[in-house]
Amino acid sequence: MRFGGQRGAATIGALARRGRAVDSWDMTDAPIDAPTGSWTEQPAPSLDDFARLARAAFDALPEPFRQAAGEVVFRIDDFADEEILAEMEIEDPFELTGLYHGVDIGRRDGLGAAIEPSRVFLYRRPILDEWCERGDIGLSDLIAHVLIHEIGHHFGLTDDDIHAIEDAD
């Protein structure tokens, strides 16, 4: 499993120390402890905070699930880019909390090796917006929910499949 993005091998800690925006992380170097305490005394969670929470959510998944995720690259951005929003015909960028981009593992065998790794994007601002609007779920739980939903697409599940599984709980 690789956590990273367009910034290559730069880690969240290194980017934060340099005062740069953080949009990706390398799982081998990222801190694994999630923030503790209440957000009421702090500014809005940063990309760095989201990366730690997503990392903790991924680490909490059962080992077979983590192993099956393979070489998926996870990336945290504030919003989906304009091209993605236009392609999906989404006008309001707050409507997209996460995205799977790649060939799911069920279709990969017939296509050979993937040209580039599959990616899971988590979008910080829409997730924060949903968290604030709902008020009935912790931020770490919502991040875990979006992360697991997008990994489900990597496993070949459709939105309907994922919603049926969620509704069965």
Coordinates of C-alpha atoms in Angstrom, one line a residue:
M1 CA 0.0 0.0 0.0
R2 CA 1.4 3.3 -1.0
F3 CA 0.2 6.7 0.3
G4 CA 1.3 9.5 -2.0
G5 CA 0.5 11.9 -4.7
Q6 CA 1.9 14.3 -7.2
R7 CA 4.4 15.6 -4.8
G8 CA 6.3 12.3 -5.0
A9 CA 8.2 11.2 -1.9
A10 CA 7.5 14.3 0.1
T11 CA 5.8 13.5 3.4
I12 CA 3.2 15.4 5.3
G13 CA 5.6 16.2 8.1
A14 CA 8.3 17.5 5.8
L15 CA 5.7 19.6 3.9
A16 CA 4.3 21.0 7.1
R17 CA 7.7 21.9 8.3
R18 CA 8.4 23.8 5.1
G19 CA 5.0 25.6 5.5
R20 CA 3.6 24.2 2.2
A21 CA 0.1 22.9 1.6
V22 CA -0.1 19.2 2.2
D23 CA -2.0 17.2 -0.4
S24 CA -0.5 13.7 -0.1
W25 CA 1.5 11.5 2.2
D26 CA 3.9 8.6 2.1
M27 CA 2.6 5.9 4.4
T28 CA 6.1 4.9 5.5
D29 CA 6.9 8.2 7.1
A30 CA 3.5 9.7 8.0
P31 CA 2.7 10.0 11.7
I32 CA 0.1 7.5 12.7
D33 CA -1.4 9.1 15.7
A34 CA -4.7 10.8 15.1
P35 CA -5.3 14.2 16.7
T36 CA -6.9 14.0 20.2
G37 CA -9.3 16.3 21.9
S38 CA -11.9 18.6 20.6
W39 CA -11.7 20.6 17.4
T40 CA -13.5 23.5 19.2
E41 CA -10.2 25.0 20.4
Q42 CA -8.5 24.5 17.1
P43 CA -8.7 25.8 13.5
A44 CA -10.3 23.6 10.9
P45 CA -8.5 20.4 10.4
S46 CA -5.8 20.8 7.9
L47 CA -4.8 18.5 5.0
D48 CA -2.1 17.2 7.4
D49 CA -4.8 16.3 10.0
F50 CA -6.9 14.6 7.4
A51 CA -4.0 12.5 6.3
R52 CA -3.3 11.3 9.8
L53 CA -7.0 10.5 10.3
A54 CA -7.2 8.6 7.0
R55 CA -4.0 6.8 7.8
A56 CA -5.4 5.7 11.2
A57 CA -8.7 4.6 9.5
F58 CA -6.7 2.5 6.9
D59 CA -4.5 1.0 9.6
A60 CA -7.6 0.0 11.6
L61 CA -9.0 -2.1 8.7
P62 CA -8.6 -5.8 8.9
E63 CA -5.3 -7.0 7.4
P64 CA -6.9 -9.0 4.5
F65 CA -8.8 -5.8 3.5
R66 CA -5.6 -3.7 3.6
Q67 CA -3.6 -6.3 1.7
A68 CA -6.3 -6.6 -1.0
A69 CA -6.1 -2.8 -1.5
G70 CA -2.7 -3.5 -3.0
E71 CA -0.9 -0.5 -4.5
V72 CA -3.7 2.1 -4.3
V73 CA -2.4 5.6 -3.8
F74 CA -4.3 7.7 -1.4
R75 CA -4.4 11.5 -1.9
I76 CA -6.0 14.3 0.2
D77 CA -7.1 17.5 -1.7
D78 CA -9.3 20.4 -0.7
F79 CA -11.6 19.8 -3.7
A80 CA -11.8 17.8 -6.8
D81 CA -10.3 19.6 -9.8
E82 CA -12.5 21.3 -12.4
E83 CA -11.8 18.6 -15.0
I84 CA -13.1 15.9 -12.7
L85 CA -16.2 17.9 -11.7
A86 CA -17.0 18.6 -15.4
E87 CA -16.4 15.0 -16.4
M88 CA -18.8 13.9 -13.6
E89 CA -21.3 16.7 -14.4
I90 CA -21.0 18.0 -10.8
E91 CA -21.6 21.8 -10.5
D92 CA -21.0 22.1 -6.8
P93 CA -17.6 20.9 -5.6
F94 CA -19.0 20.3 -2.1
E95 CA -21.0 17.4 -3.6
L96 CA -18.0 15.2 -4.1
T97 CA -16.3 13.9 -0.9
G98 CA -14.2 11.2 -2.5
L99 CA -13.3 9.5 -5.7
Y100 CA -11.8 6.3 -7.0
H101 CA -9.8 6.6 -10.1
G102 CA -8.4 3.5 -11.8
V103 CA -9.2 0.0 -13.0
D104 CA -10.9 -2.1 -10.3
I105 CA -9.2 -5.4 -9.4
G106 CA -12.1 -7.4 -10.8
R107 CA -11.4 -6.0 -14.3
R108 CA -7.6 -5.8 -14.1
D109 CA -6.8 -9.5 -14.9
G110 CA -8.2 -9.2 -18.4
L111 CA -6.4 -5.9 -19.1
G112 CA -3.0 -6.8 -17.9
A113 CA -0.9 -4.6 -15.6
A114 CA -2.2 -1.1 -14.9
I115 CA -0.4 1.7 -16.6
E116 CA -0.6 3.8 -13.4
P117 CA -1.6 2.9 -9.9
S118 CA -5.3 3.2 -8.8
R119 CA -6.0 6.3 -6.7
V120 CA -8.4 7.1 -4.0
F121 CA -9.0 10.9 -3.5
L122 CA -10.5 12.3 -0.3
Y123 CA -11.7 15.9 -0.5
R124 CA -11.2 17.8 2.7
R125 CA -13.6 20.7 2.3
P126 CA -16.6 18.7 1.2
I127 CA -16.0 16.2 4.0
L128 CA -15.7 19.0 6.5
D129 CA -18.9 20.5 5.2
E130 CA -20.8 17.2 5.5
W131 CA -19.4 16.7 9.0
C132 CA -20.6 20.2 10.1
E133 CA -24.0 19.8 8.5
R134 CA -24.7 16.3 9.9
G135 CA -23.5 16.9 13.4
D136 CA -24.2 13.2 14.2
I137 CA -20.8 11.6 13.3
G138 CA -17.2 12.1 14.4
L139 CA -14.8 13.5 11.8
S140 CA -12.6 10.4 11.9
D141 CA -15.7 8.2 11.4
L142 CA -16.7 10.2 8.4
I143 CA -13.2 10.1 6.9
A144 CA -13.1 6.3 7.4
H145 CA -16.5 6.0 5.8
V146 CA -15.5 7.9 2.7
L147 CA -12.1 6.0 2.5
I148 CA -13.8 2.6 2.8
H149 CA -16.5 3.6 0.2
E150 CA -13.7 4.5 -2.3
I151 CA -11.7 1.3 -1.6
G152 CA -15.0 -0.6 -2.2
H153 CA -14.9 0.8 -5.8
H154 CA -11.3 -0.5 -6.1
F155 CA -12.7 -3.9 -5.3
G156 CA -15.2 -3.6 -8.1
L157 CA -18.3 -2.6 -6.1
T158 CA -20.8 0.0 -7.5
D159 CA -22.4 2.7 -5.4
D160 CA -25.5 0.6 -5.3
D161 CA -23.5 -2.4 -4.0
I162 CA -21.8 -0.3 -1.3
H163 CA -25.1 1.3 -0.2
A164 CA -26.8 -2.1 0.0
I165 CA -23.9 -3.3 2.3
E166 CA -24.2 -0.2 4.4
D167 CA -28.0 -0.6 4.7
A168 CA -27.6 -4.2 5.8
D169 CA -25.6 -3.2 8.9

